[in-house]
Short mmCIF file of C-alpha atoms in Angstrom, two decimals:
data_model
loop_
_atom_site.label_atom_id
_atom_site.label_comp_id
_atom_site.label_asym_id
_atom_site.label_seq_id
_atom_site.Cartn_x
_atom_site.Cartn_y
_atom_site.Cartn_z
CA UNK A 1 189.66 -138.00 84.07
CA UNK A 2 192.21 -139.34 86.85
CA UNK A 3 191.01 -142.88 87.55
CA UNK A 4 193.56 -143.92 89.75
CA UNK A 5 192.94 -144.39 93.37
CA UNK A 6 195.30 -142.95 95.64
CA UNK A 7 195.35 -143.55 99.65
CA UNK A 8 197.55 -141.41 101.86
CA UNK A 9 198.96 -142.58 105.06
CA UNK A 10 201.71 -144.65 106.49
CA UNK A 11 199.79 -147.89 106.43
CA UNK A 12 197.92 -149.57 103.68
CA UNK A 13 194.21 -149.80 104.72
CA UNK A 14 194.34 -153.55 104.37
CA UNK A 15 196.86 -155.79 104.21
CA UNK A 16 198.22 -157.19 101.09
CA UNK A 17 196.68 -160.22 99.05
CA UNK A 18 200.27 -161.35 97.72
CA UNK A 19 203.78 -159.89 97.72
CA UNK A 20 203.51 -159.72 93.73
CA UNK A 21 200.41 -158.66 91.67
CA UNK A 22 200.73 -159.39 87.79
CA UNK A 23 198.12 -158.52 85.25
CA UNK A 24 197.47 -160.60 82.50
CA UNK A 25 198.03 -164.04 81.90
CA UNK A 26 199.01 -164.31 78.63
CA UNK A 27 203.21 -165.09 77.61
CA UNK A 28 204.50 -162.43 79.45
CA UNK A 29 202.54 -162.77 82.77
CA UNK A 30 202.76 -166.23 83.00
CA UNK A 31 206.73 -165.71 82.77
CA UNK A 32 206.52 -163.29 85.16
CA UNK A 33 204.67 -164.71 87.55
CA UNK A 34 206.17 -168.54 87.76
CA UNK A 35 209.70 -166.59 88.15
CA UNK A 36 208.80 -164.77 90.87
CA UNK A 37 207.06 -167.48 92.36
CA UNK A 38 210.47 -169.60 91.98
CA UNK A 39 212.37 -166.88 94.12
CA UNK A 40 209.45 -167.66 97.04
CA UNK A 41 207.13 -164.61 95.89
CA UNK A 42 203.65 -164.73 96.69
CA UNK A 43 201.89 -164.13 93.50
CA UNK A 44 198.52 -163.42 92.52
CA UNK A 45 197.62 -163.26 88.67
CA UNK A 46 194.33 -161.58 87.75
CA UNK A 47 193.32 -162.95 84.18
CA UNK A 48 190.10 -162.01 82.85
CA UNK A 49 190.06 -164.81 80.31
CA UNK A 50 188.12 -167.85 80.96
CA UNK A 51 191.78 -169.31 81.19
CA UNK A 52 195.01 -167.56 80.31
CA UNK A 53 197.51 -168.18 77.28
CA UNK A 54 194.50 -167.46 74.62
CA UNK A 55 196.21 -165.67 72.59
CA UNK A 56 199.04 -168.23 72.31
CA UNK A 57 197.34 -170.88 71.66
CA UNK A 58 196.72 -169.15 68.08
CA UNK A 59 199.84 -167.85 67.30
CA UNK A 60 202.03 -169.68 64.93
CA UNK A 61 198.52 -170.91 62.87
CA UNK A 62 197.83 -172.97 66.44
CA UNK A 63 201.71 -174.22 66.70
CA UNK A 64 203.87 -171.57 68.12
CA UNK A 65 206.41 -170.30 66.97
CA UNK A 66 207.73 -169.49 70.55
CA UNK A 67 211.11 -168.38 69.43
CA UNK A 68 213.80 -167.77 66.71
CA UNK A 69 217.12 -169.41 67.41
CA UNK A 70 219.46 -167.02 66.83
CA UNK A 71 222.05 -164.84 68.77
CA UNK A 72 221.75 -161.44 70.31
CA UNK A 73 222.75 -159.80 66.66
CA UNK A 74 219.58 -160.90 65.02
CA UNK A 75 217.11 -160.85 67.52
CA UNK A 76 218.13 -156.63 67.85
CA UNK A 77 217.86 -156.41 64.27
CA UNK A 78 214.54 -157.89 63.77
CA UNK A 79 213.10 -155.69 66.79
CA UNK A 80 211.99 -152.67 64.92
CA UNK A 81 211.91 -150.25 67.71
CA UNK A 82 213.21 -150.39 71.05
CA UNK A 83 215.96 -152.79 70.21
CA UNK A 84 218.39 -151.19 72.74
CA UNK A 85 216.18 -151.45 75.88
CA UNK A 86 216.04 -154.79 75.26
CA UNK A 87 219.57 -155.78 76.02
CA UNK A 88 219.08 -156.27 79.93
CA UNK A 89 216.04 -158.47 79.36
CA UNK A 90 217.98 -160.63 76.96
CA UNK A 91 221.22 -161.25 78.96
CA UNK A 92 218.91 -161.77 81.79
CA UNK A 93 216.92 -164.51 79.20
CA UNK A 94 217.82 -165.06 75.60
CA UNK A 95 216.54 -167.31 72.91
CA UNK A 96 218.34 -170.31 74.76
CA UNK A 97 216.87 -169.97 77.73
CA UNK A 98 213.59 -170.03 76.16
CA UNK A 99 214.49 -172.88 74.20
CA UNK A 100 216.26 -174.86 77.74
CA UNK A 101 213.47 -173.37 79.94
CA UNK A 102 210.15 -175.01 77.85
CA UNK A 103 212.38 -178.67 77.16
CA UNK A 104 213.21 -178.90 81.25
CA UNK A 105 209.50 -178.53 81.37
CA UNK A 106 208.99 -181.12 79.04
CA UNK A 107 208.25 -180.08 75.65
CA UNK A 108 210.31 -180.91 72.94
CA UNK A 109 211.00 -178.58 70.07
CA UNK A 110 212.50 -177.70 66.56
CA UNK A 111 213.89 -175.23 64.59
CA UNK A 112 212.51 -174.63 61.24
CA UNK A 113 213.50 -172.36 58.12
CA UNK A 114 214.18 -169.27 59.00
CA UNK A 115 215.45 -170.54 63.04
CA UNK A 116 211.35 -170.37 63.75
CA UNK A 117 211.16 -172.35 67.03
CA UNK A 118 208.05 -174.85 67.43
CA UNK A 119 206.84 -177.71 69.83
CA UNK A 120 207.92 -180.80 67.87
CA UNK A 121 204.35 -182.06 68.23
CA UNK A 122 203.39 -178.67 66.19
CA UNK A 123 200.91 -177.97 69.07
CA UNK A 124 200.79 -174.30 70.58
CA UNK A 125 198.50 -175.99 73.87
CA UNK A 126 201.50 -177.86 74.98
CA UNK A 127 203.21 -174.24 75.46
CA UNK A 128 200.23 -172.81 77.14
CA UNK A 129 200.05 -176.06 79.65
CA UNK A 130 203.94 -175.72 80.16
CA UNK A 131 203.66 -172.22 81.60
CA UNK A 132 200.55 -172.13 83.24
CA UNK A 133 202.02 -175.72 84.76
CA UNK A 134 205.04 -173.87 86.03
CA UNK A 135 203.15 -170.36 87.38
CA UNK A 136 200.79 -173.06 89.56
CA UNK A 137 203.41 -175.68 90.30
CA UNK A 138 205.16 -172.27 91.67
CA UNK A 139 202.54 -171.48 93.82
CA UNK A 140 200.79 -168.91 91.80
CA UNK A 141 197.07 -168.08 92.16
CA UNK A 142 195.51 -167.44 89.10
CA UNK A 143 192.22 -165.50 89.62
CA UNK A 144 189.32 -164.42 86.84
CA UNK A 145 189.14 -160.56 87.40
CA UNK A 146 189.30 -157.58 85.10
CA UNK A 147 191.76 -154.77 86.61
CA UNK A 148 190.26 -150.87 86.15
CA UNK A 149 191.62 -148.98 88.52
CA UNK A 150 195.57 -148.56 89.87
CA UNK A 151 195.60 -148.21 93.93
CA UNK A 152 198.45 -145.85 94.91
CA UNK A 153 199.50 -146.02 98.38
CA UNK A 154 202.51 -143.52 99.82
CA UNK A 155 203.88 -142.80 96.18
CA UNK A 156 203.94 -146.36 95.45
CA UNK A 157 201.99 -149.26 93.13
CA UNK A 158 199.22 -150.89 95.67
CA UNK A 159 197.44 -152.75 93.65
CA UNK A 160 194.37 -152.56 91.55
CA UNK A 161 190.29 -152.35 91.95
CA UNK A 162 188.41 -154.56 89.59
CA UNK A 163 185.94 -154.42 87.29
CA UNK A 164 183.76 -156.65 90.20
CA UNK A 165 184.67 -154.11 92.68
CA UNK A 166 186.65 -156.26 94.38
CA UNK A 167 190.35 -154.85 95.58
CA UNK A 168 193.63 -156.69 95.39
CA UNK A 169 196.80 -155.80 96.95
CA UNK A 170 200.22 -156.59 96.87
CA UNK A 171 203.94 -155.17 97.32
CA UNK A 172 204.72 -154.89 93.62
CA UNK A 173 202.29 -154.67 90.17
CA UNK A 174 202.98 -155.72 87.20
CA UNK A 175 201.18 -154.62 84.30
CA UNK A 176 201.37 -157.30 81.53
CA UNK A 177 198.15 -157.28 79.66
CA UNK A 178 199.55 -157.48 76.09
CA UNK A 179 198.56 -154.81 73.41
CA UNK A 180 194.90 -154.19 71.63
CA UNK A 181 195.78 -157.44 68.73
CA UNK A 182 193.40 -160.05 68.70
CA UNK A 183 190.67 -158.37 71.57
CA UNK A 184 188.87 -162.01 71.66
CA UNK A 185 191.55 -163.37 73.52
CA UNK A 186 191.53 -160.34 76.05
CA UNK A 187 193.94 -158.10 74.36
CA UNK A 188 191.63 -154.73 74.82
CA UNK A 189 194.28 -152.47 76.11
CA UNK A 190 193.58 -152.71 79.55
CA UNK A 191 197.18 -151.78 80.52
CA UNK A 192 197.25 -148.92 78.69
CA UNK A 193 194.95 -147.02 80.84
CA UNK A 194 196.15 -148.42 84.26
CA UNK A 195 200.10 -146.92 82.78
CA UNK A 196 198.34 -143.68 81.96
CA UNK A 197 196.73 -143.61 85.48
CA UNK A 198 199.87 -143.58 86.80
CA UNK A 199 201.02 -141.18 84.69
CA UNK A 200 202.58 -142.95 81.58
CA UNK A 201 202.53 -141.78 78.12
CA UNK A 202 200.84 -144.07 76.15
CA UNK A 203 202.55 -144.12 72.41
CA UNK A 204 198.66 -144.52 70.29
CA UNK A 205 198.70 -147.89 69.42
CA UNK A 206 198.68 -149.02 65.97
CA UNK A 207 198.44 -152.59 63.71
CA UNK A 208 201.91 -154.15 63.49
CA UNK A 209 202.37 -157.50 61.65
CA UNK A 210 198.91 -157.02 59.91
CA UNK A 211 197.67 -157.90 56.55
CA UNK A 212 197.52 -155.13 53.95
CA UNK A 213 194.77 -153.88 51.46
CA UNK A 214 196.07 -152.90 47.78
CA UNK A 215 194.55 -150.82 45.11
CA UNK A 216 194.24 -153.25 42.08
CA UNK A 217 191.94 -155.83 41.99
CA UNK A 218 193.82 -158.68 40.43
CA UNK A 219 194.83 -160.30 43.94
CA UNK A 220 191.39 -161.17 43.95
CA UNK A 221 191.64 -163.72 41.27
CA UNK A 222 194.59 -165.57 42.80
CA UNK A 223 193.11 -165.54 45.90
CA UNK A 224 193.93 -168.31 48.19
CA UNK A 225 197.70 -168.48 46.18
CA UNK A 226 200.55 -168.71 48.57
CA UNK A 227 204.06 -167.64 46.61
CA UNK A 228 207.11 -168.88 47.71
CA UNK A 229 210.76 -167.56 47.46
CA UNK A 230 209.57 -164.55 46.16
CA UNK A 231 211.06 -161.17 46.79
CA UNK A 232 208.78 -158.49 48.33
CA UNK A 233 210.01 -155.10 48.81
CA UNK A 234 208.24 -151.61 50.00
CA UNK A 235 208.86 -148.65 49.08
CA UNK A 236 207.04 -145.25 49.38
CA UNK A 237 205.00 -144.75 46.53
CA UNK A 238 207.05 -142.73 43.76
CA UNK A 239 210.54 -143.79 45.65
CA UNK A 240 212.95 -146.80 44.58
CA UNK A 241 214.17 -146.25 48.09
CA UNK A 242 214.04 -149.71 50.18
CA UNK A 243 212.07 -149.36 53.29
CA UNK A 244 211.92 -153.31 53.64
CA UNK A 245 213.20 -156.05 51.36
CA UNK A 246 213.04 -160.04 52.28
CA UNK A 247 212.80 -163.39 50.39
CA UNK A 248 210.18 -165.56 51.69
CA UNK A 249 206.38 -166.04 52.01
CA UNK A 250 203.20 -164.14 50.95
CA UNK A 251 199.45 -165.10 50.10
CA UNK A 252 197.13 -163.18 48.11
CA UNK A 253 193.71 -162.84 49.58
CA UNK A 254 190.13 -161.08 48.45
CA UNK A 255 191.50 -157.86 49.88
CA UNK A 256 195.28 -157.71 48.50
CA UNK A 257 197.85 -159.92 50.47
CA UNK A 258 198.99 -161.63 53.89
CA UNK A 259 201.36 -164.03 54.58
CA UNK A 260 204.95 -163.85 56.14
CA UNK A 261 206.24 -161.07 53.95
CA UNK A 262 203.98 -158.85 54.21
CA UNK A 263 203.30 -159.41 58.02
CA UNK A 264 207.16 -157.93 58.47
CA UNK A 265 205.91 -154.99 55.67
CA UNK A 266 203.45 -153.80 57.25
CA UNK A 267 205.72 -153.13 61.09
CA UNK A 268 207.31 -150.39 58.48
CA UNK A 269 203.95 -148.51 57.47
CA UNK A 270 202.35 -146.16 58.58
CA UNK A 271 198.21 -146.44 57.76
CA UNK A 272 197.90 -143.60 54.95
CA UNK A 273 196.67 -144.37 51.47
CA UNK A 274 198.45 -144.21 48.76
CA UNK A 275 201.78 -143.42 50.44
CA UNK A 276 203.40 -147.23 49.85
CA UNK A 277 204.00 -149.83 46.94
CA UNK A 278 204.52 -153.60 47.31
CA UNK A 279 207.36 -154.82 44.64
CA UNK A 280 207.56 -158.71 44.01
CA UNK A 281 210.11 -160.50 42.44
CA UNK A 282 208.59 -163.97 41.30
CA UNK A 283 211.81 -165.25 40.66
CA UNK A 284 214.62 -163.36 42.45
CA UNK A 285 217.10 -166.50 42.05
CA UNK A 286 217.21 -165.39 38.23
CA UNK A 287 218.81 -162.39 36.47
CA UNK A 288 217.08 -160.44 34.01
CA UNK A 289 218.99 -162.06 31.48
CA UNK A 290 218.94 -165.78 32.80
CA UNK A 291 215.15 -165.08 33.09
CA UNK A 292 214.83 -164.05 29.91
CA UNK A 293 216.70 -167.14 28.01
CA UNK A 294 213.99 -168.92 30.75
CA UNK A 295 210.98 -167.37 28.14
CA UNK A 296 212.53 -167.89 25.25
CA UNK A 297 213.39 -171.71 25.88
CA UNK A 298 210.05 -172.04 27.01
CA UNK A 299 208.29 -170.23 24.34
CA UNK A 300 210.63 -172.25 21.98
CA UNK A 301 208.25 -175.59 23.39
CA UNK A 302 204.96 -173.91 22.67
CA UNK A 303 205.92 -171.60 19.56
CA UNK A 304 202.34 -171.94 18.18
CA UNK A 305 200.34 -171.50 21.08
CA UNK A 306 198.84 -168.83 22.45
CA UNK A 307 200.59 -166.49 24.28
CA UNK A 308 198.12 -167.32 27.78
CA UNK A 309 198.14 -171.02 27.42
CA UNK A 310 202.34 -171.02 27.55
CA UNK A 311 203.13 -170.02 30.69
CA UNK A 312 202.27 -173.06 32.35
CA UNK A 313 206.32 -173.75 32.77
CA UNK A 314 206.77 -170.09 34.37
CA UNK A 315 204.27 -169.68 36.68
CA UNK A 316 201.35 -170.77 39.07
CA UNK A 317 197.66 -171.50 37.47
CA UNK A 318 196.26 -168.57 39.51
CA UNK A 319 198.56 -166.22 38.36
CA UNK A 320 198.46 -166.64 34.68
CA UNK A 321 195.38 -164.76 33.95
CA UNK A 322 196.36 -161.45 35.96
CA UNK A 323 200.09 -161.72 34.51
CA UNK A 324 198.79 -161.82 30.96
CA UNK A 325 196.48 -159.00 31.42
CA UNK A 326 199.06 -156.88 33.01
CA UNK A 327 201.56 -157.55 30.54
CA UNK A 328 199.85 -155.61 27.56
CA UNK A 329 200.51 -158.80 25.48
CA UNK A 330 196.85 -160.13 23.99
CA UNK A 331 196.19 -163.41 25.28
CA UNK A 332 195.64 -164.62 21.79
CA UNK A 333 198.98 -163.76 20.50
CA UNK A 334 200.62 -167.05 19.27
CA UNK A 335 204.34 -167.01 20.98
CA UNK A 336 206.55 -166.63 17.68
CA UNK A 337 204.58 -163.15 17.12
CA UNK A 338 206.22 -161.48 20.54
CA UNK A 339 208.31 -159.24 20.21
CA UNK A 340 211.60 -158.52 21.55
CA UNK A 341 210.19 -155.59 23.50
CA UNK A 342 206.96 -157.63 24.69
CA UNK A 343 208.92 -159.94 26.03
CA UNK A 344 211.57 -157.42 27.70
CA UNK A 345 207.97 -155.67 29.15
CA UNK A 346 207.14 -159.30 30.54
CA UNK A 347 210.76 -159.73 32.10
CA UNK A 348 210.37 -156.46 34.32
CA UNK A 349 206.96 -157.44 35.05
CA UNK A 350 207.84 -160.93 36.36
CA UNK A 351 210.99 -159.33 37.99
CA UNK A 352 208.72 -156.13 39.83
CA UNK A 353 205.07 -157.11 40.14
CA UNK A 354 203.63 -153.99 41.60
CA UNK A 355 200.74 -153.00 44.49
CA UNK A 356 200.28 -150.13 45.63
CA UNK A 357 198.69 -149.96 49.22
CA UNK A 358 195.22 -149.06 49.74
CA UNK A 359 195.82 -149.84 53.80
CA UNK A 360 196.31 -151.80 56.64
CA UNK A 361 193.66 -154.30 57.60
CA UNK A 362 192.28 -153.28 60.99
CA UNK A 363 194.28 -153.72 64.48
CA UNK A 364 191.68 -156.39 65.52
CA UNK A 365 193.48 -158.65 63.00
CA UNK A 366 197.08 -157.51 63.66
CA UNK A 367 199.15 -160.07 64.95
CA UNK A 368 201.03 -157.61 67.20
CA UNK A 369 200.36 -153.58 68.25
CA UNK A 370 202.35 -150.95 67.47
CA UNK A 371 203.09 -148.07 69.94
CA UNK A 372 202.31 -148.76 74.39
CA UNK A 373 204.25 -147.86 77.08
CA UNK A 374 206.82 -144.82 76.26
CA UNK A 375 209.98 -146.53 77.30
CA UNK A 376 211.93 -143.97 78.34
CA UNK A 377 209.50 -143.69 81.30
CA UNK A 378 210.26 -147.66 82.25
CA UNK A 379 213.62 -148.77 83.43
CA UNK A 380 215.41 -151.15 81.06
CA UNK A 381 216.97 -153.07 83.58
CA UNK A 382 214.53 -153.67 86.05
CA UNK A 383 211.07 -153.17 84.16
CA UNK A 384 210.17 -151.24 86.66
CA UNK A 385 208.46 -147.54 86.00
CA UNK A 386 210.73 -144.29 86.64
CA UNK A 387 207.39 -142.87 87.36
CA UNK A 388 206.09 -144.65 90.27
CA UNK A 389 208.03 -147.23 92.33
CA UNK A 390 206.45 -150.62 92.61
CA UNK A 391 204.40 -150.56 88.85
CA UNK A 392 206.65 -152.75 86.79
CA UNK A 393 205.93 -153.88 82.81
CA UNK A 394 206.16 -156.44 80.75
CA UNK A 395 205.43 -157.46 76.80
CA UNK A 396 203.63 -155.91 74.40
CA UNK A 397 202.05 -153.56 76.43
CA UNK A 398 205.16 -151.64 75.78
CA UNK A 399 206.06 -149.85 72.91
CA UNK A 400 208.05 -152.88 71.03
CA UNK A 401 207.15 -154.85 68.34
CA UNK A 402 209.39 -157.26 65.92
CA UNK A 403 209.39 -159.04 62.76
CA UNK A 404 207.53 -162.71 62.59
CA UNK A 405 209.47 -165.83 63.10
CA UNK A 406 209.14 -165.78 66.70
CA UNK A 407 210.95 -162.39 67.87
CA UNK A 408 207.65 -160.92 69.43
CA UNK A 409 207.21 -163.82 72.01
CA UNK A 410 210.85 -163.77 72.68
CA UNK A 411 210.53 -160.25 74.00
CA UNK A 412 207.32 -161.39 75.62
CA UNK A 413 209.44 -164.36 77.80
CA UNK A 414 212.56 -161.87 78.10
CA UNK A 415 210.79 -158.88 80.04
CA UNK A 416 208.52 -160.96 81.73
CA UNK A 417 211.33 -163.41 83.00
CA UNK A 418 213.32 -159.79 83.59
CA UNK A 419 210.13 -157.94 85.79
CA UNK A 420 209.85 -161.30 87.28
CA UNK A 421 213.31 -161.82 88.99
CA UNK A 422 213.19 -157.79 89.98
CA UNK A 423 209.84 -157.48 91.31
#
């Protein structure tokens, strides 16, 4: 059914509320809506949060990683789709201008491993006062309202109805409500149906940047384990083929595993069973060879223990038990009785833990959606829809989505800075 509300005529039936309306108040609105308020815009934001920036006050485990400090290169490689409508929004604002833009406004930051941008004082409310700071100190007028309905007025974005029944109006709209990710902090995909009232396609949305369920049971006992520089590579199930491969992060939890490397995994999955197989490399700094001279000069300390108590050296309490069991070696074995060939079996093991991929945890816990606003229907340079003149777009209500360490709020700050110097 055709919700939008369309109004013929060469004059609006009331006259506008502001000259720009933008729709959602998280990153990407907020952007929005202090630039245009900078160029003398009158702005109205409807949020229909209690207050906006809820969903960045979480992001980053409550500190924010806001950016990644890196040049134009990297940022297009870590966007996995989309990459190439993104160059307009980041000459108009890159990484820099992120990084100059939230210092002039008086919040120092830092780049950690990996170029992940933070708030020196490691506290993501010092971003969210920053930008709602410089959308009011603009002039803009935040208001608590729920947008339903697109007005339409001569061909052209009017404004919006509300869920109160209250109308708004205004020159230009801007639909910036973020994806369907973390729906507690008003992420419901909102914007999806006011782009399909006006006639958008609407890519289904999906989990991106989500944790993933596995098969085997073992994660369970190392639950609560957090690996570091460790290798994790996917591949479809059956295939050496390398969909993904990183060194970095990961946590094992009661349903399989989370954590950094897996986050960036999962953006390459689809949500089908059985299809996909996790690979970790425990110790990717060592050779097959170097690793195993590693065992044997170990093994050569505790030649008369057993085979479970003597991997102390090697790896993480946790991980022992599931290691031994999945190495074929009995846990009683004294170390001088392993074999050659046991010890080659516990090599590969070490060097290619497998999981295979039961699925993706649900899109309520993604950190990020998948899929939104077709972009060949938006223009790259503006924001602004080829579909209806006035309706611009901004963030993850578009079909983009990156790795973690900071890419997805870059594109967040980039169109909305973009929509908000066009609008």
């Amino acid at each position: 059914m055709n919700t939008m509300c369309t109004r013929k005529g060469n004059r609006m039936s009331q006259p506008p509320n502001a000259d720009v309306l933008v729709i959602g108040g998280g990153a990407a609105g907020l952007m929005c809506a202090g630039t245009a308020a900078a160029r003398g815009k009158k702005v109205l934001l409807l949020e229909r949060m209690p207050q906006p920036g809820r969903k960045l006050l979480i992001t980053g485990k409550g500190r924010c990683n806001l950016t990644n400090n890196c040049e134009f290169d990297t940022f297009i490689a870590s966007v996995n789709r989309g990459g190439r409508f993104l160059y307009s929004a980041w000459n108009a604002f890159s990484a820099r201008d992120t990084m100059a833009f939230f210092e002039q406004l008086g919040v120092p930051l830092k780049t950690e491993r990996g170029n992940r941008v933070f708030p020196v004082s490691d506290r993501s409310a010092d971003i969210v006062d920053a930008l709602v700071g410089y959308a009011r100190k603009g002039g803009v007028a935040i208001v608590r309202e729920r947008a339903v309905k697109l007005l339409v007025e001569n061909n052209r974005a009017a404004g919006v109805l509300c869920e109160s029944g209250k109308e708004y109006r205004a020159s230009s709209v801007v639909i910036a409500t973020g994806g369907k990710s973390y729906p507690l902090t008003g992420s419901t995909g909102d914007g999806y149906q006011l782009a399909a009232q006006a006639g958008h396609t609407v890519i289904p949305p999906q989990p991106s940047l989500v944790p993933v369920e596995v098969e085997e049971s073992w994660p369970r006992e190392a639950m609560g384990l957090s690996l570091k520089n460790v290798t994790l590579t996917l591949t479809k199930a059956g295939s050496s083929k390398a969909l993904f491969e990183e060194l970095g992060e990961m946590i094992f939890t009661h349903f399989g595993v989370s954590g950094p490397l897996v986050l960036s995994a999962s953006a390459h999955m689809d949500n089908h069973p059985g299809t996909y197989a996790l690979h970790i490399d425990l110790k990717p700094a060592l050779s097959h060879q170097k690793l195993d001279q590693r065992i044997l000069r170990d093994f050569s300390e505790s030649i008369n223990r057993d085979f479970s108590n003597a991997l102390s050296g090697l790896l993480p309490k946790k991980l022992i038990g599931p290691v031994v069991a999945l190495s074929g070696i009995p846990p009683q074995t004294k170390v001088h009785q392993i074999t050659r060939e046991q010890r080659e079996n516990l090599v590969n093991l070490l060097k290619n833990l497998c999981l295979h991929v039961k699925g993706l945890r649900p899109i309520e816990e993604a950190v990020v959606t998948r899929g939104g606003v077709e972009l060949k229907q938006v223009n790259p340079s503006t924001m602004e829809s080829k579909l209806l003149p006035g309706l611009y777009f901004a963030g993850e209500v578009l079909d983009l989505d990156a790795y973690t360490g900071g890419f997805n709020l870059q594109i967040a700050f980039s169109t909305g800075y973009l929509a908000g110097q066009k609008v």
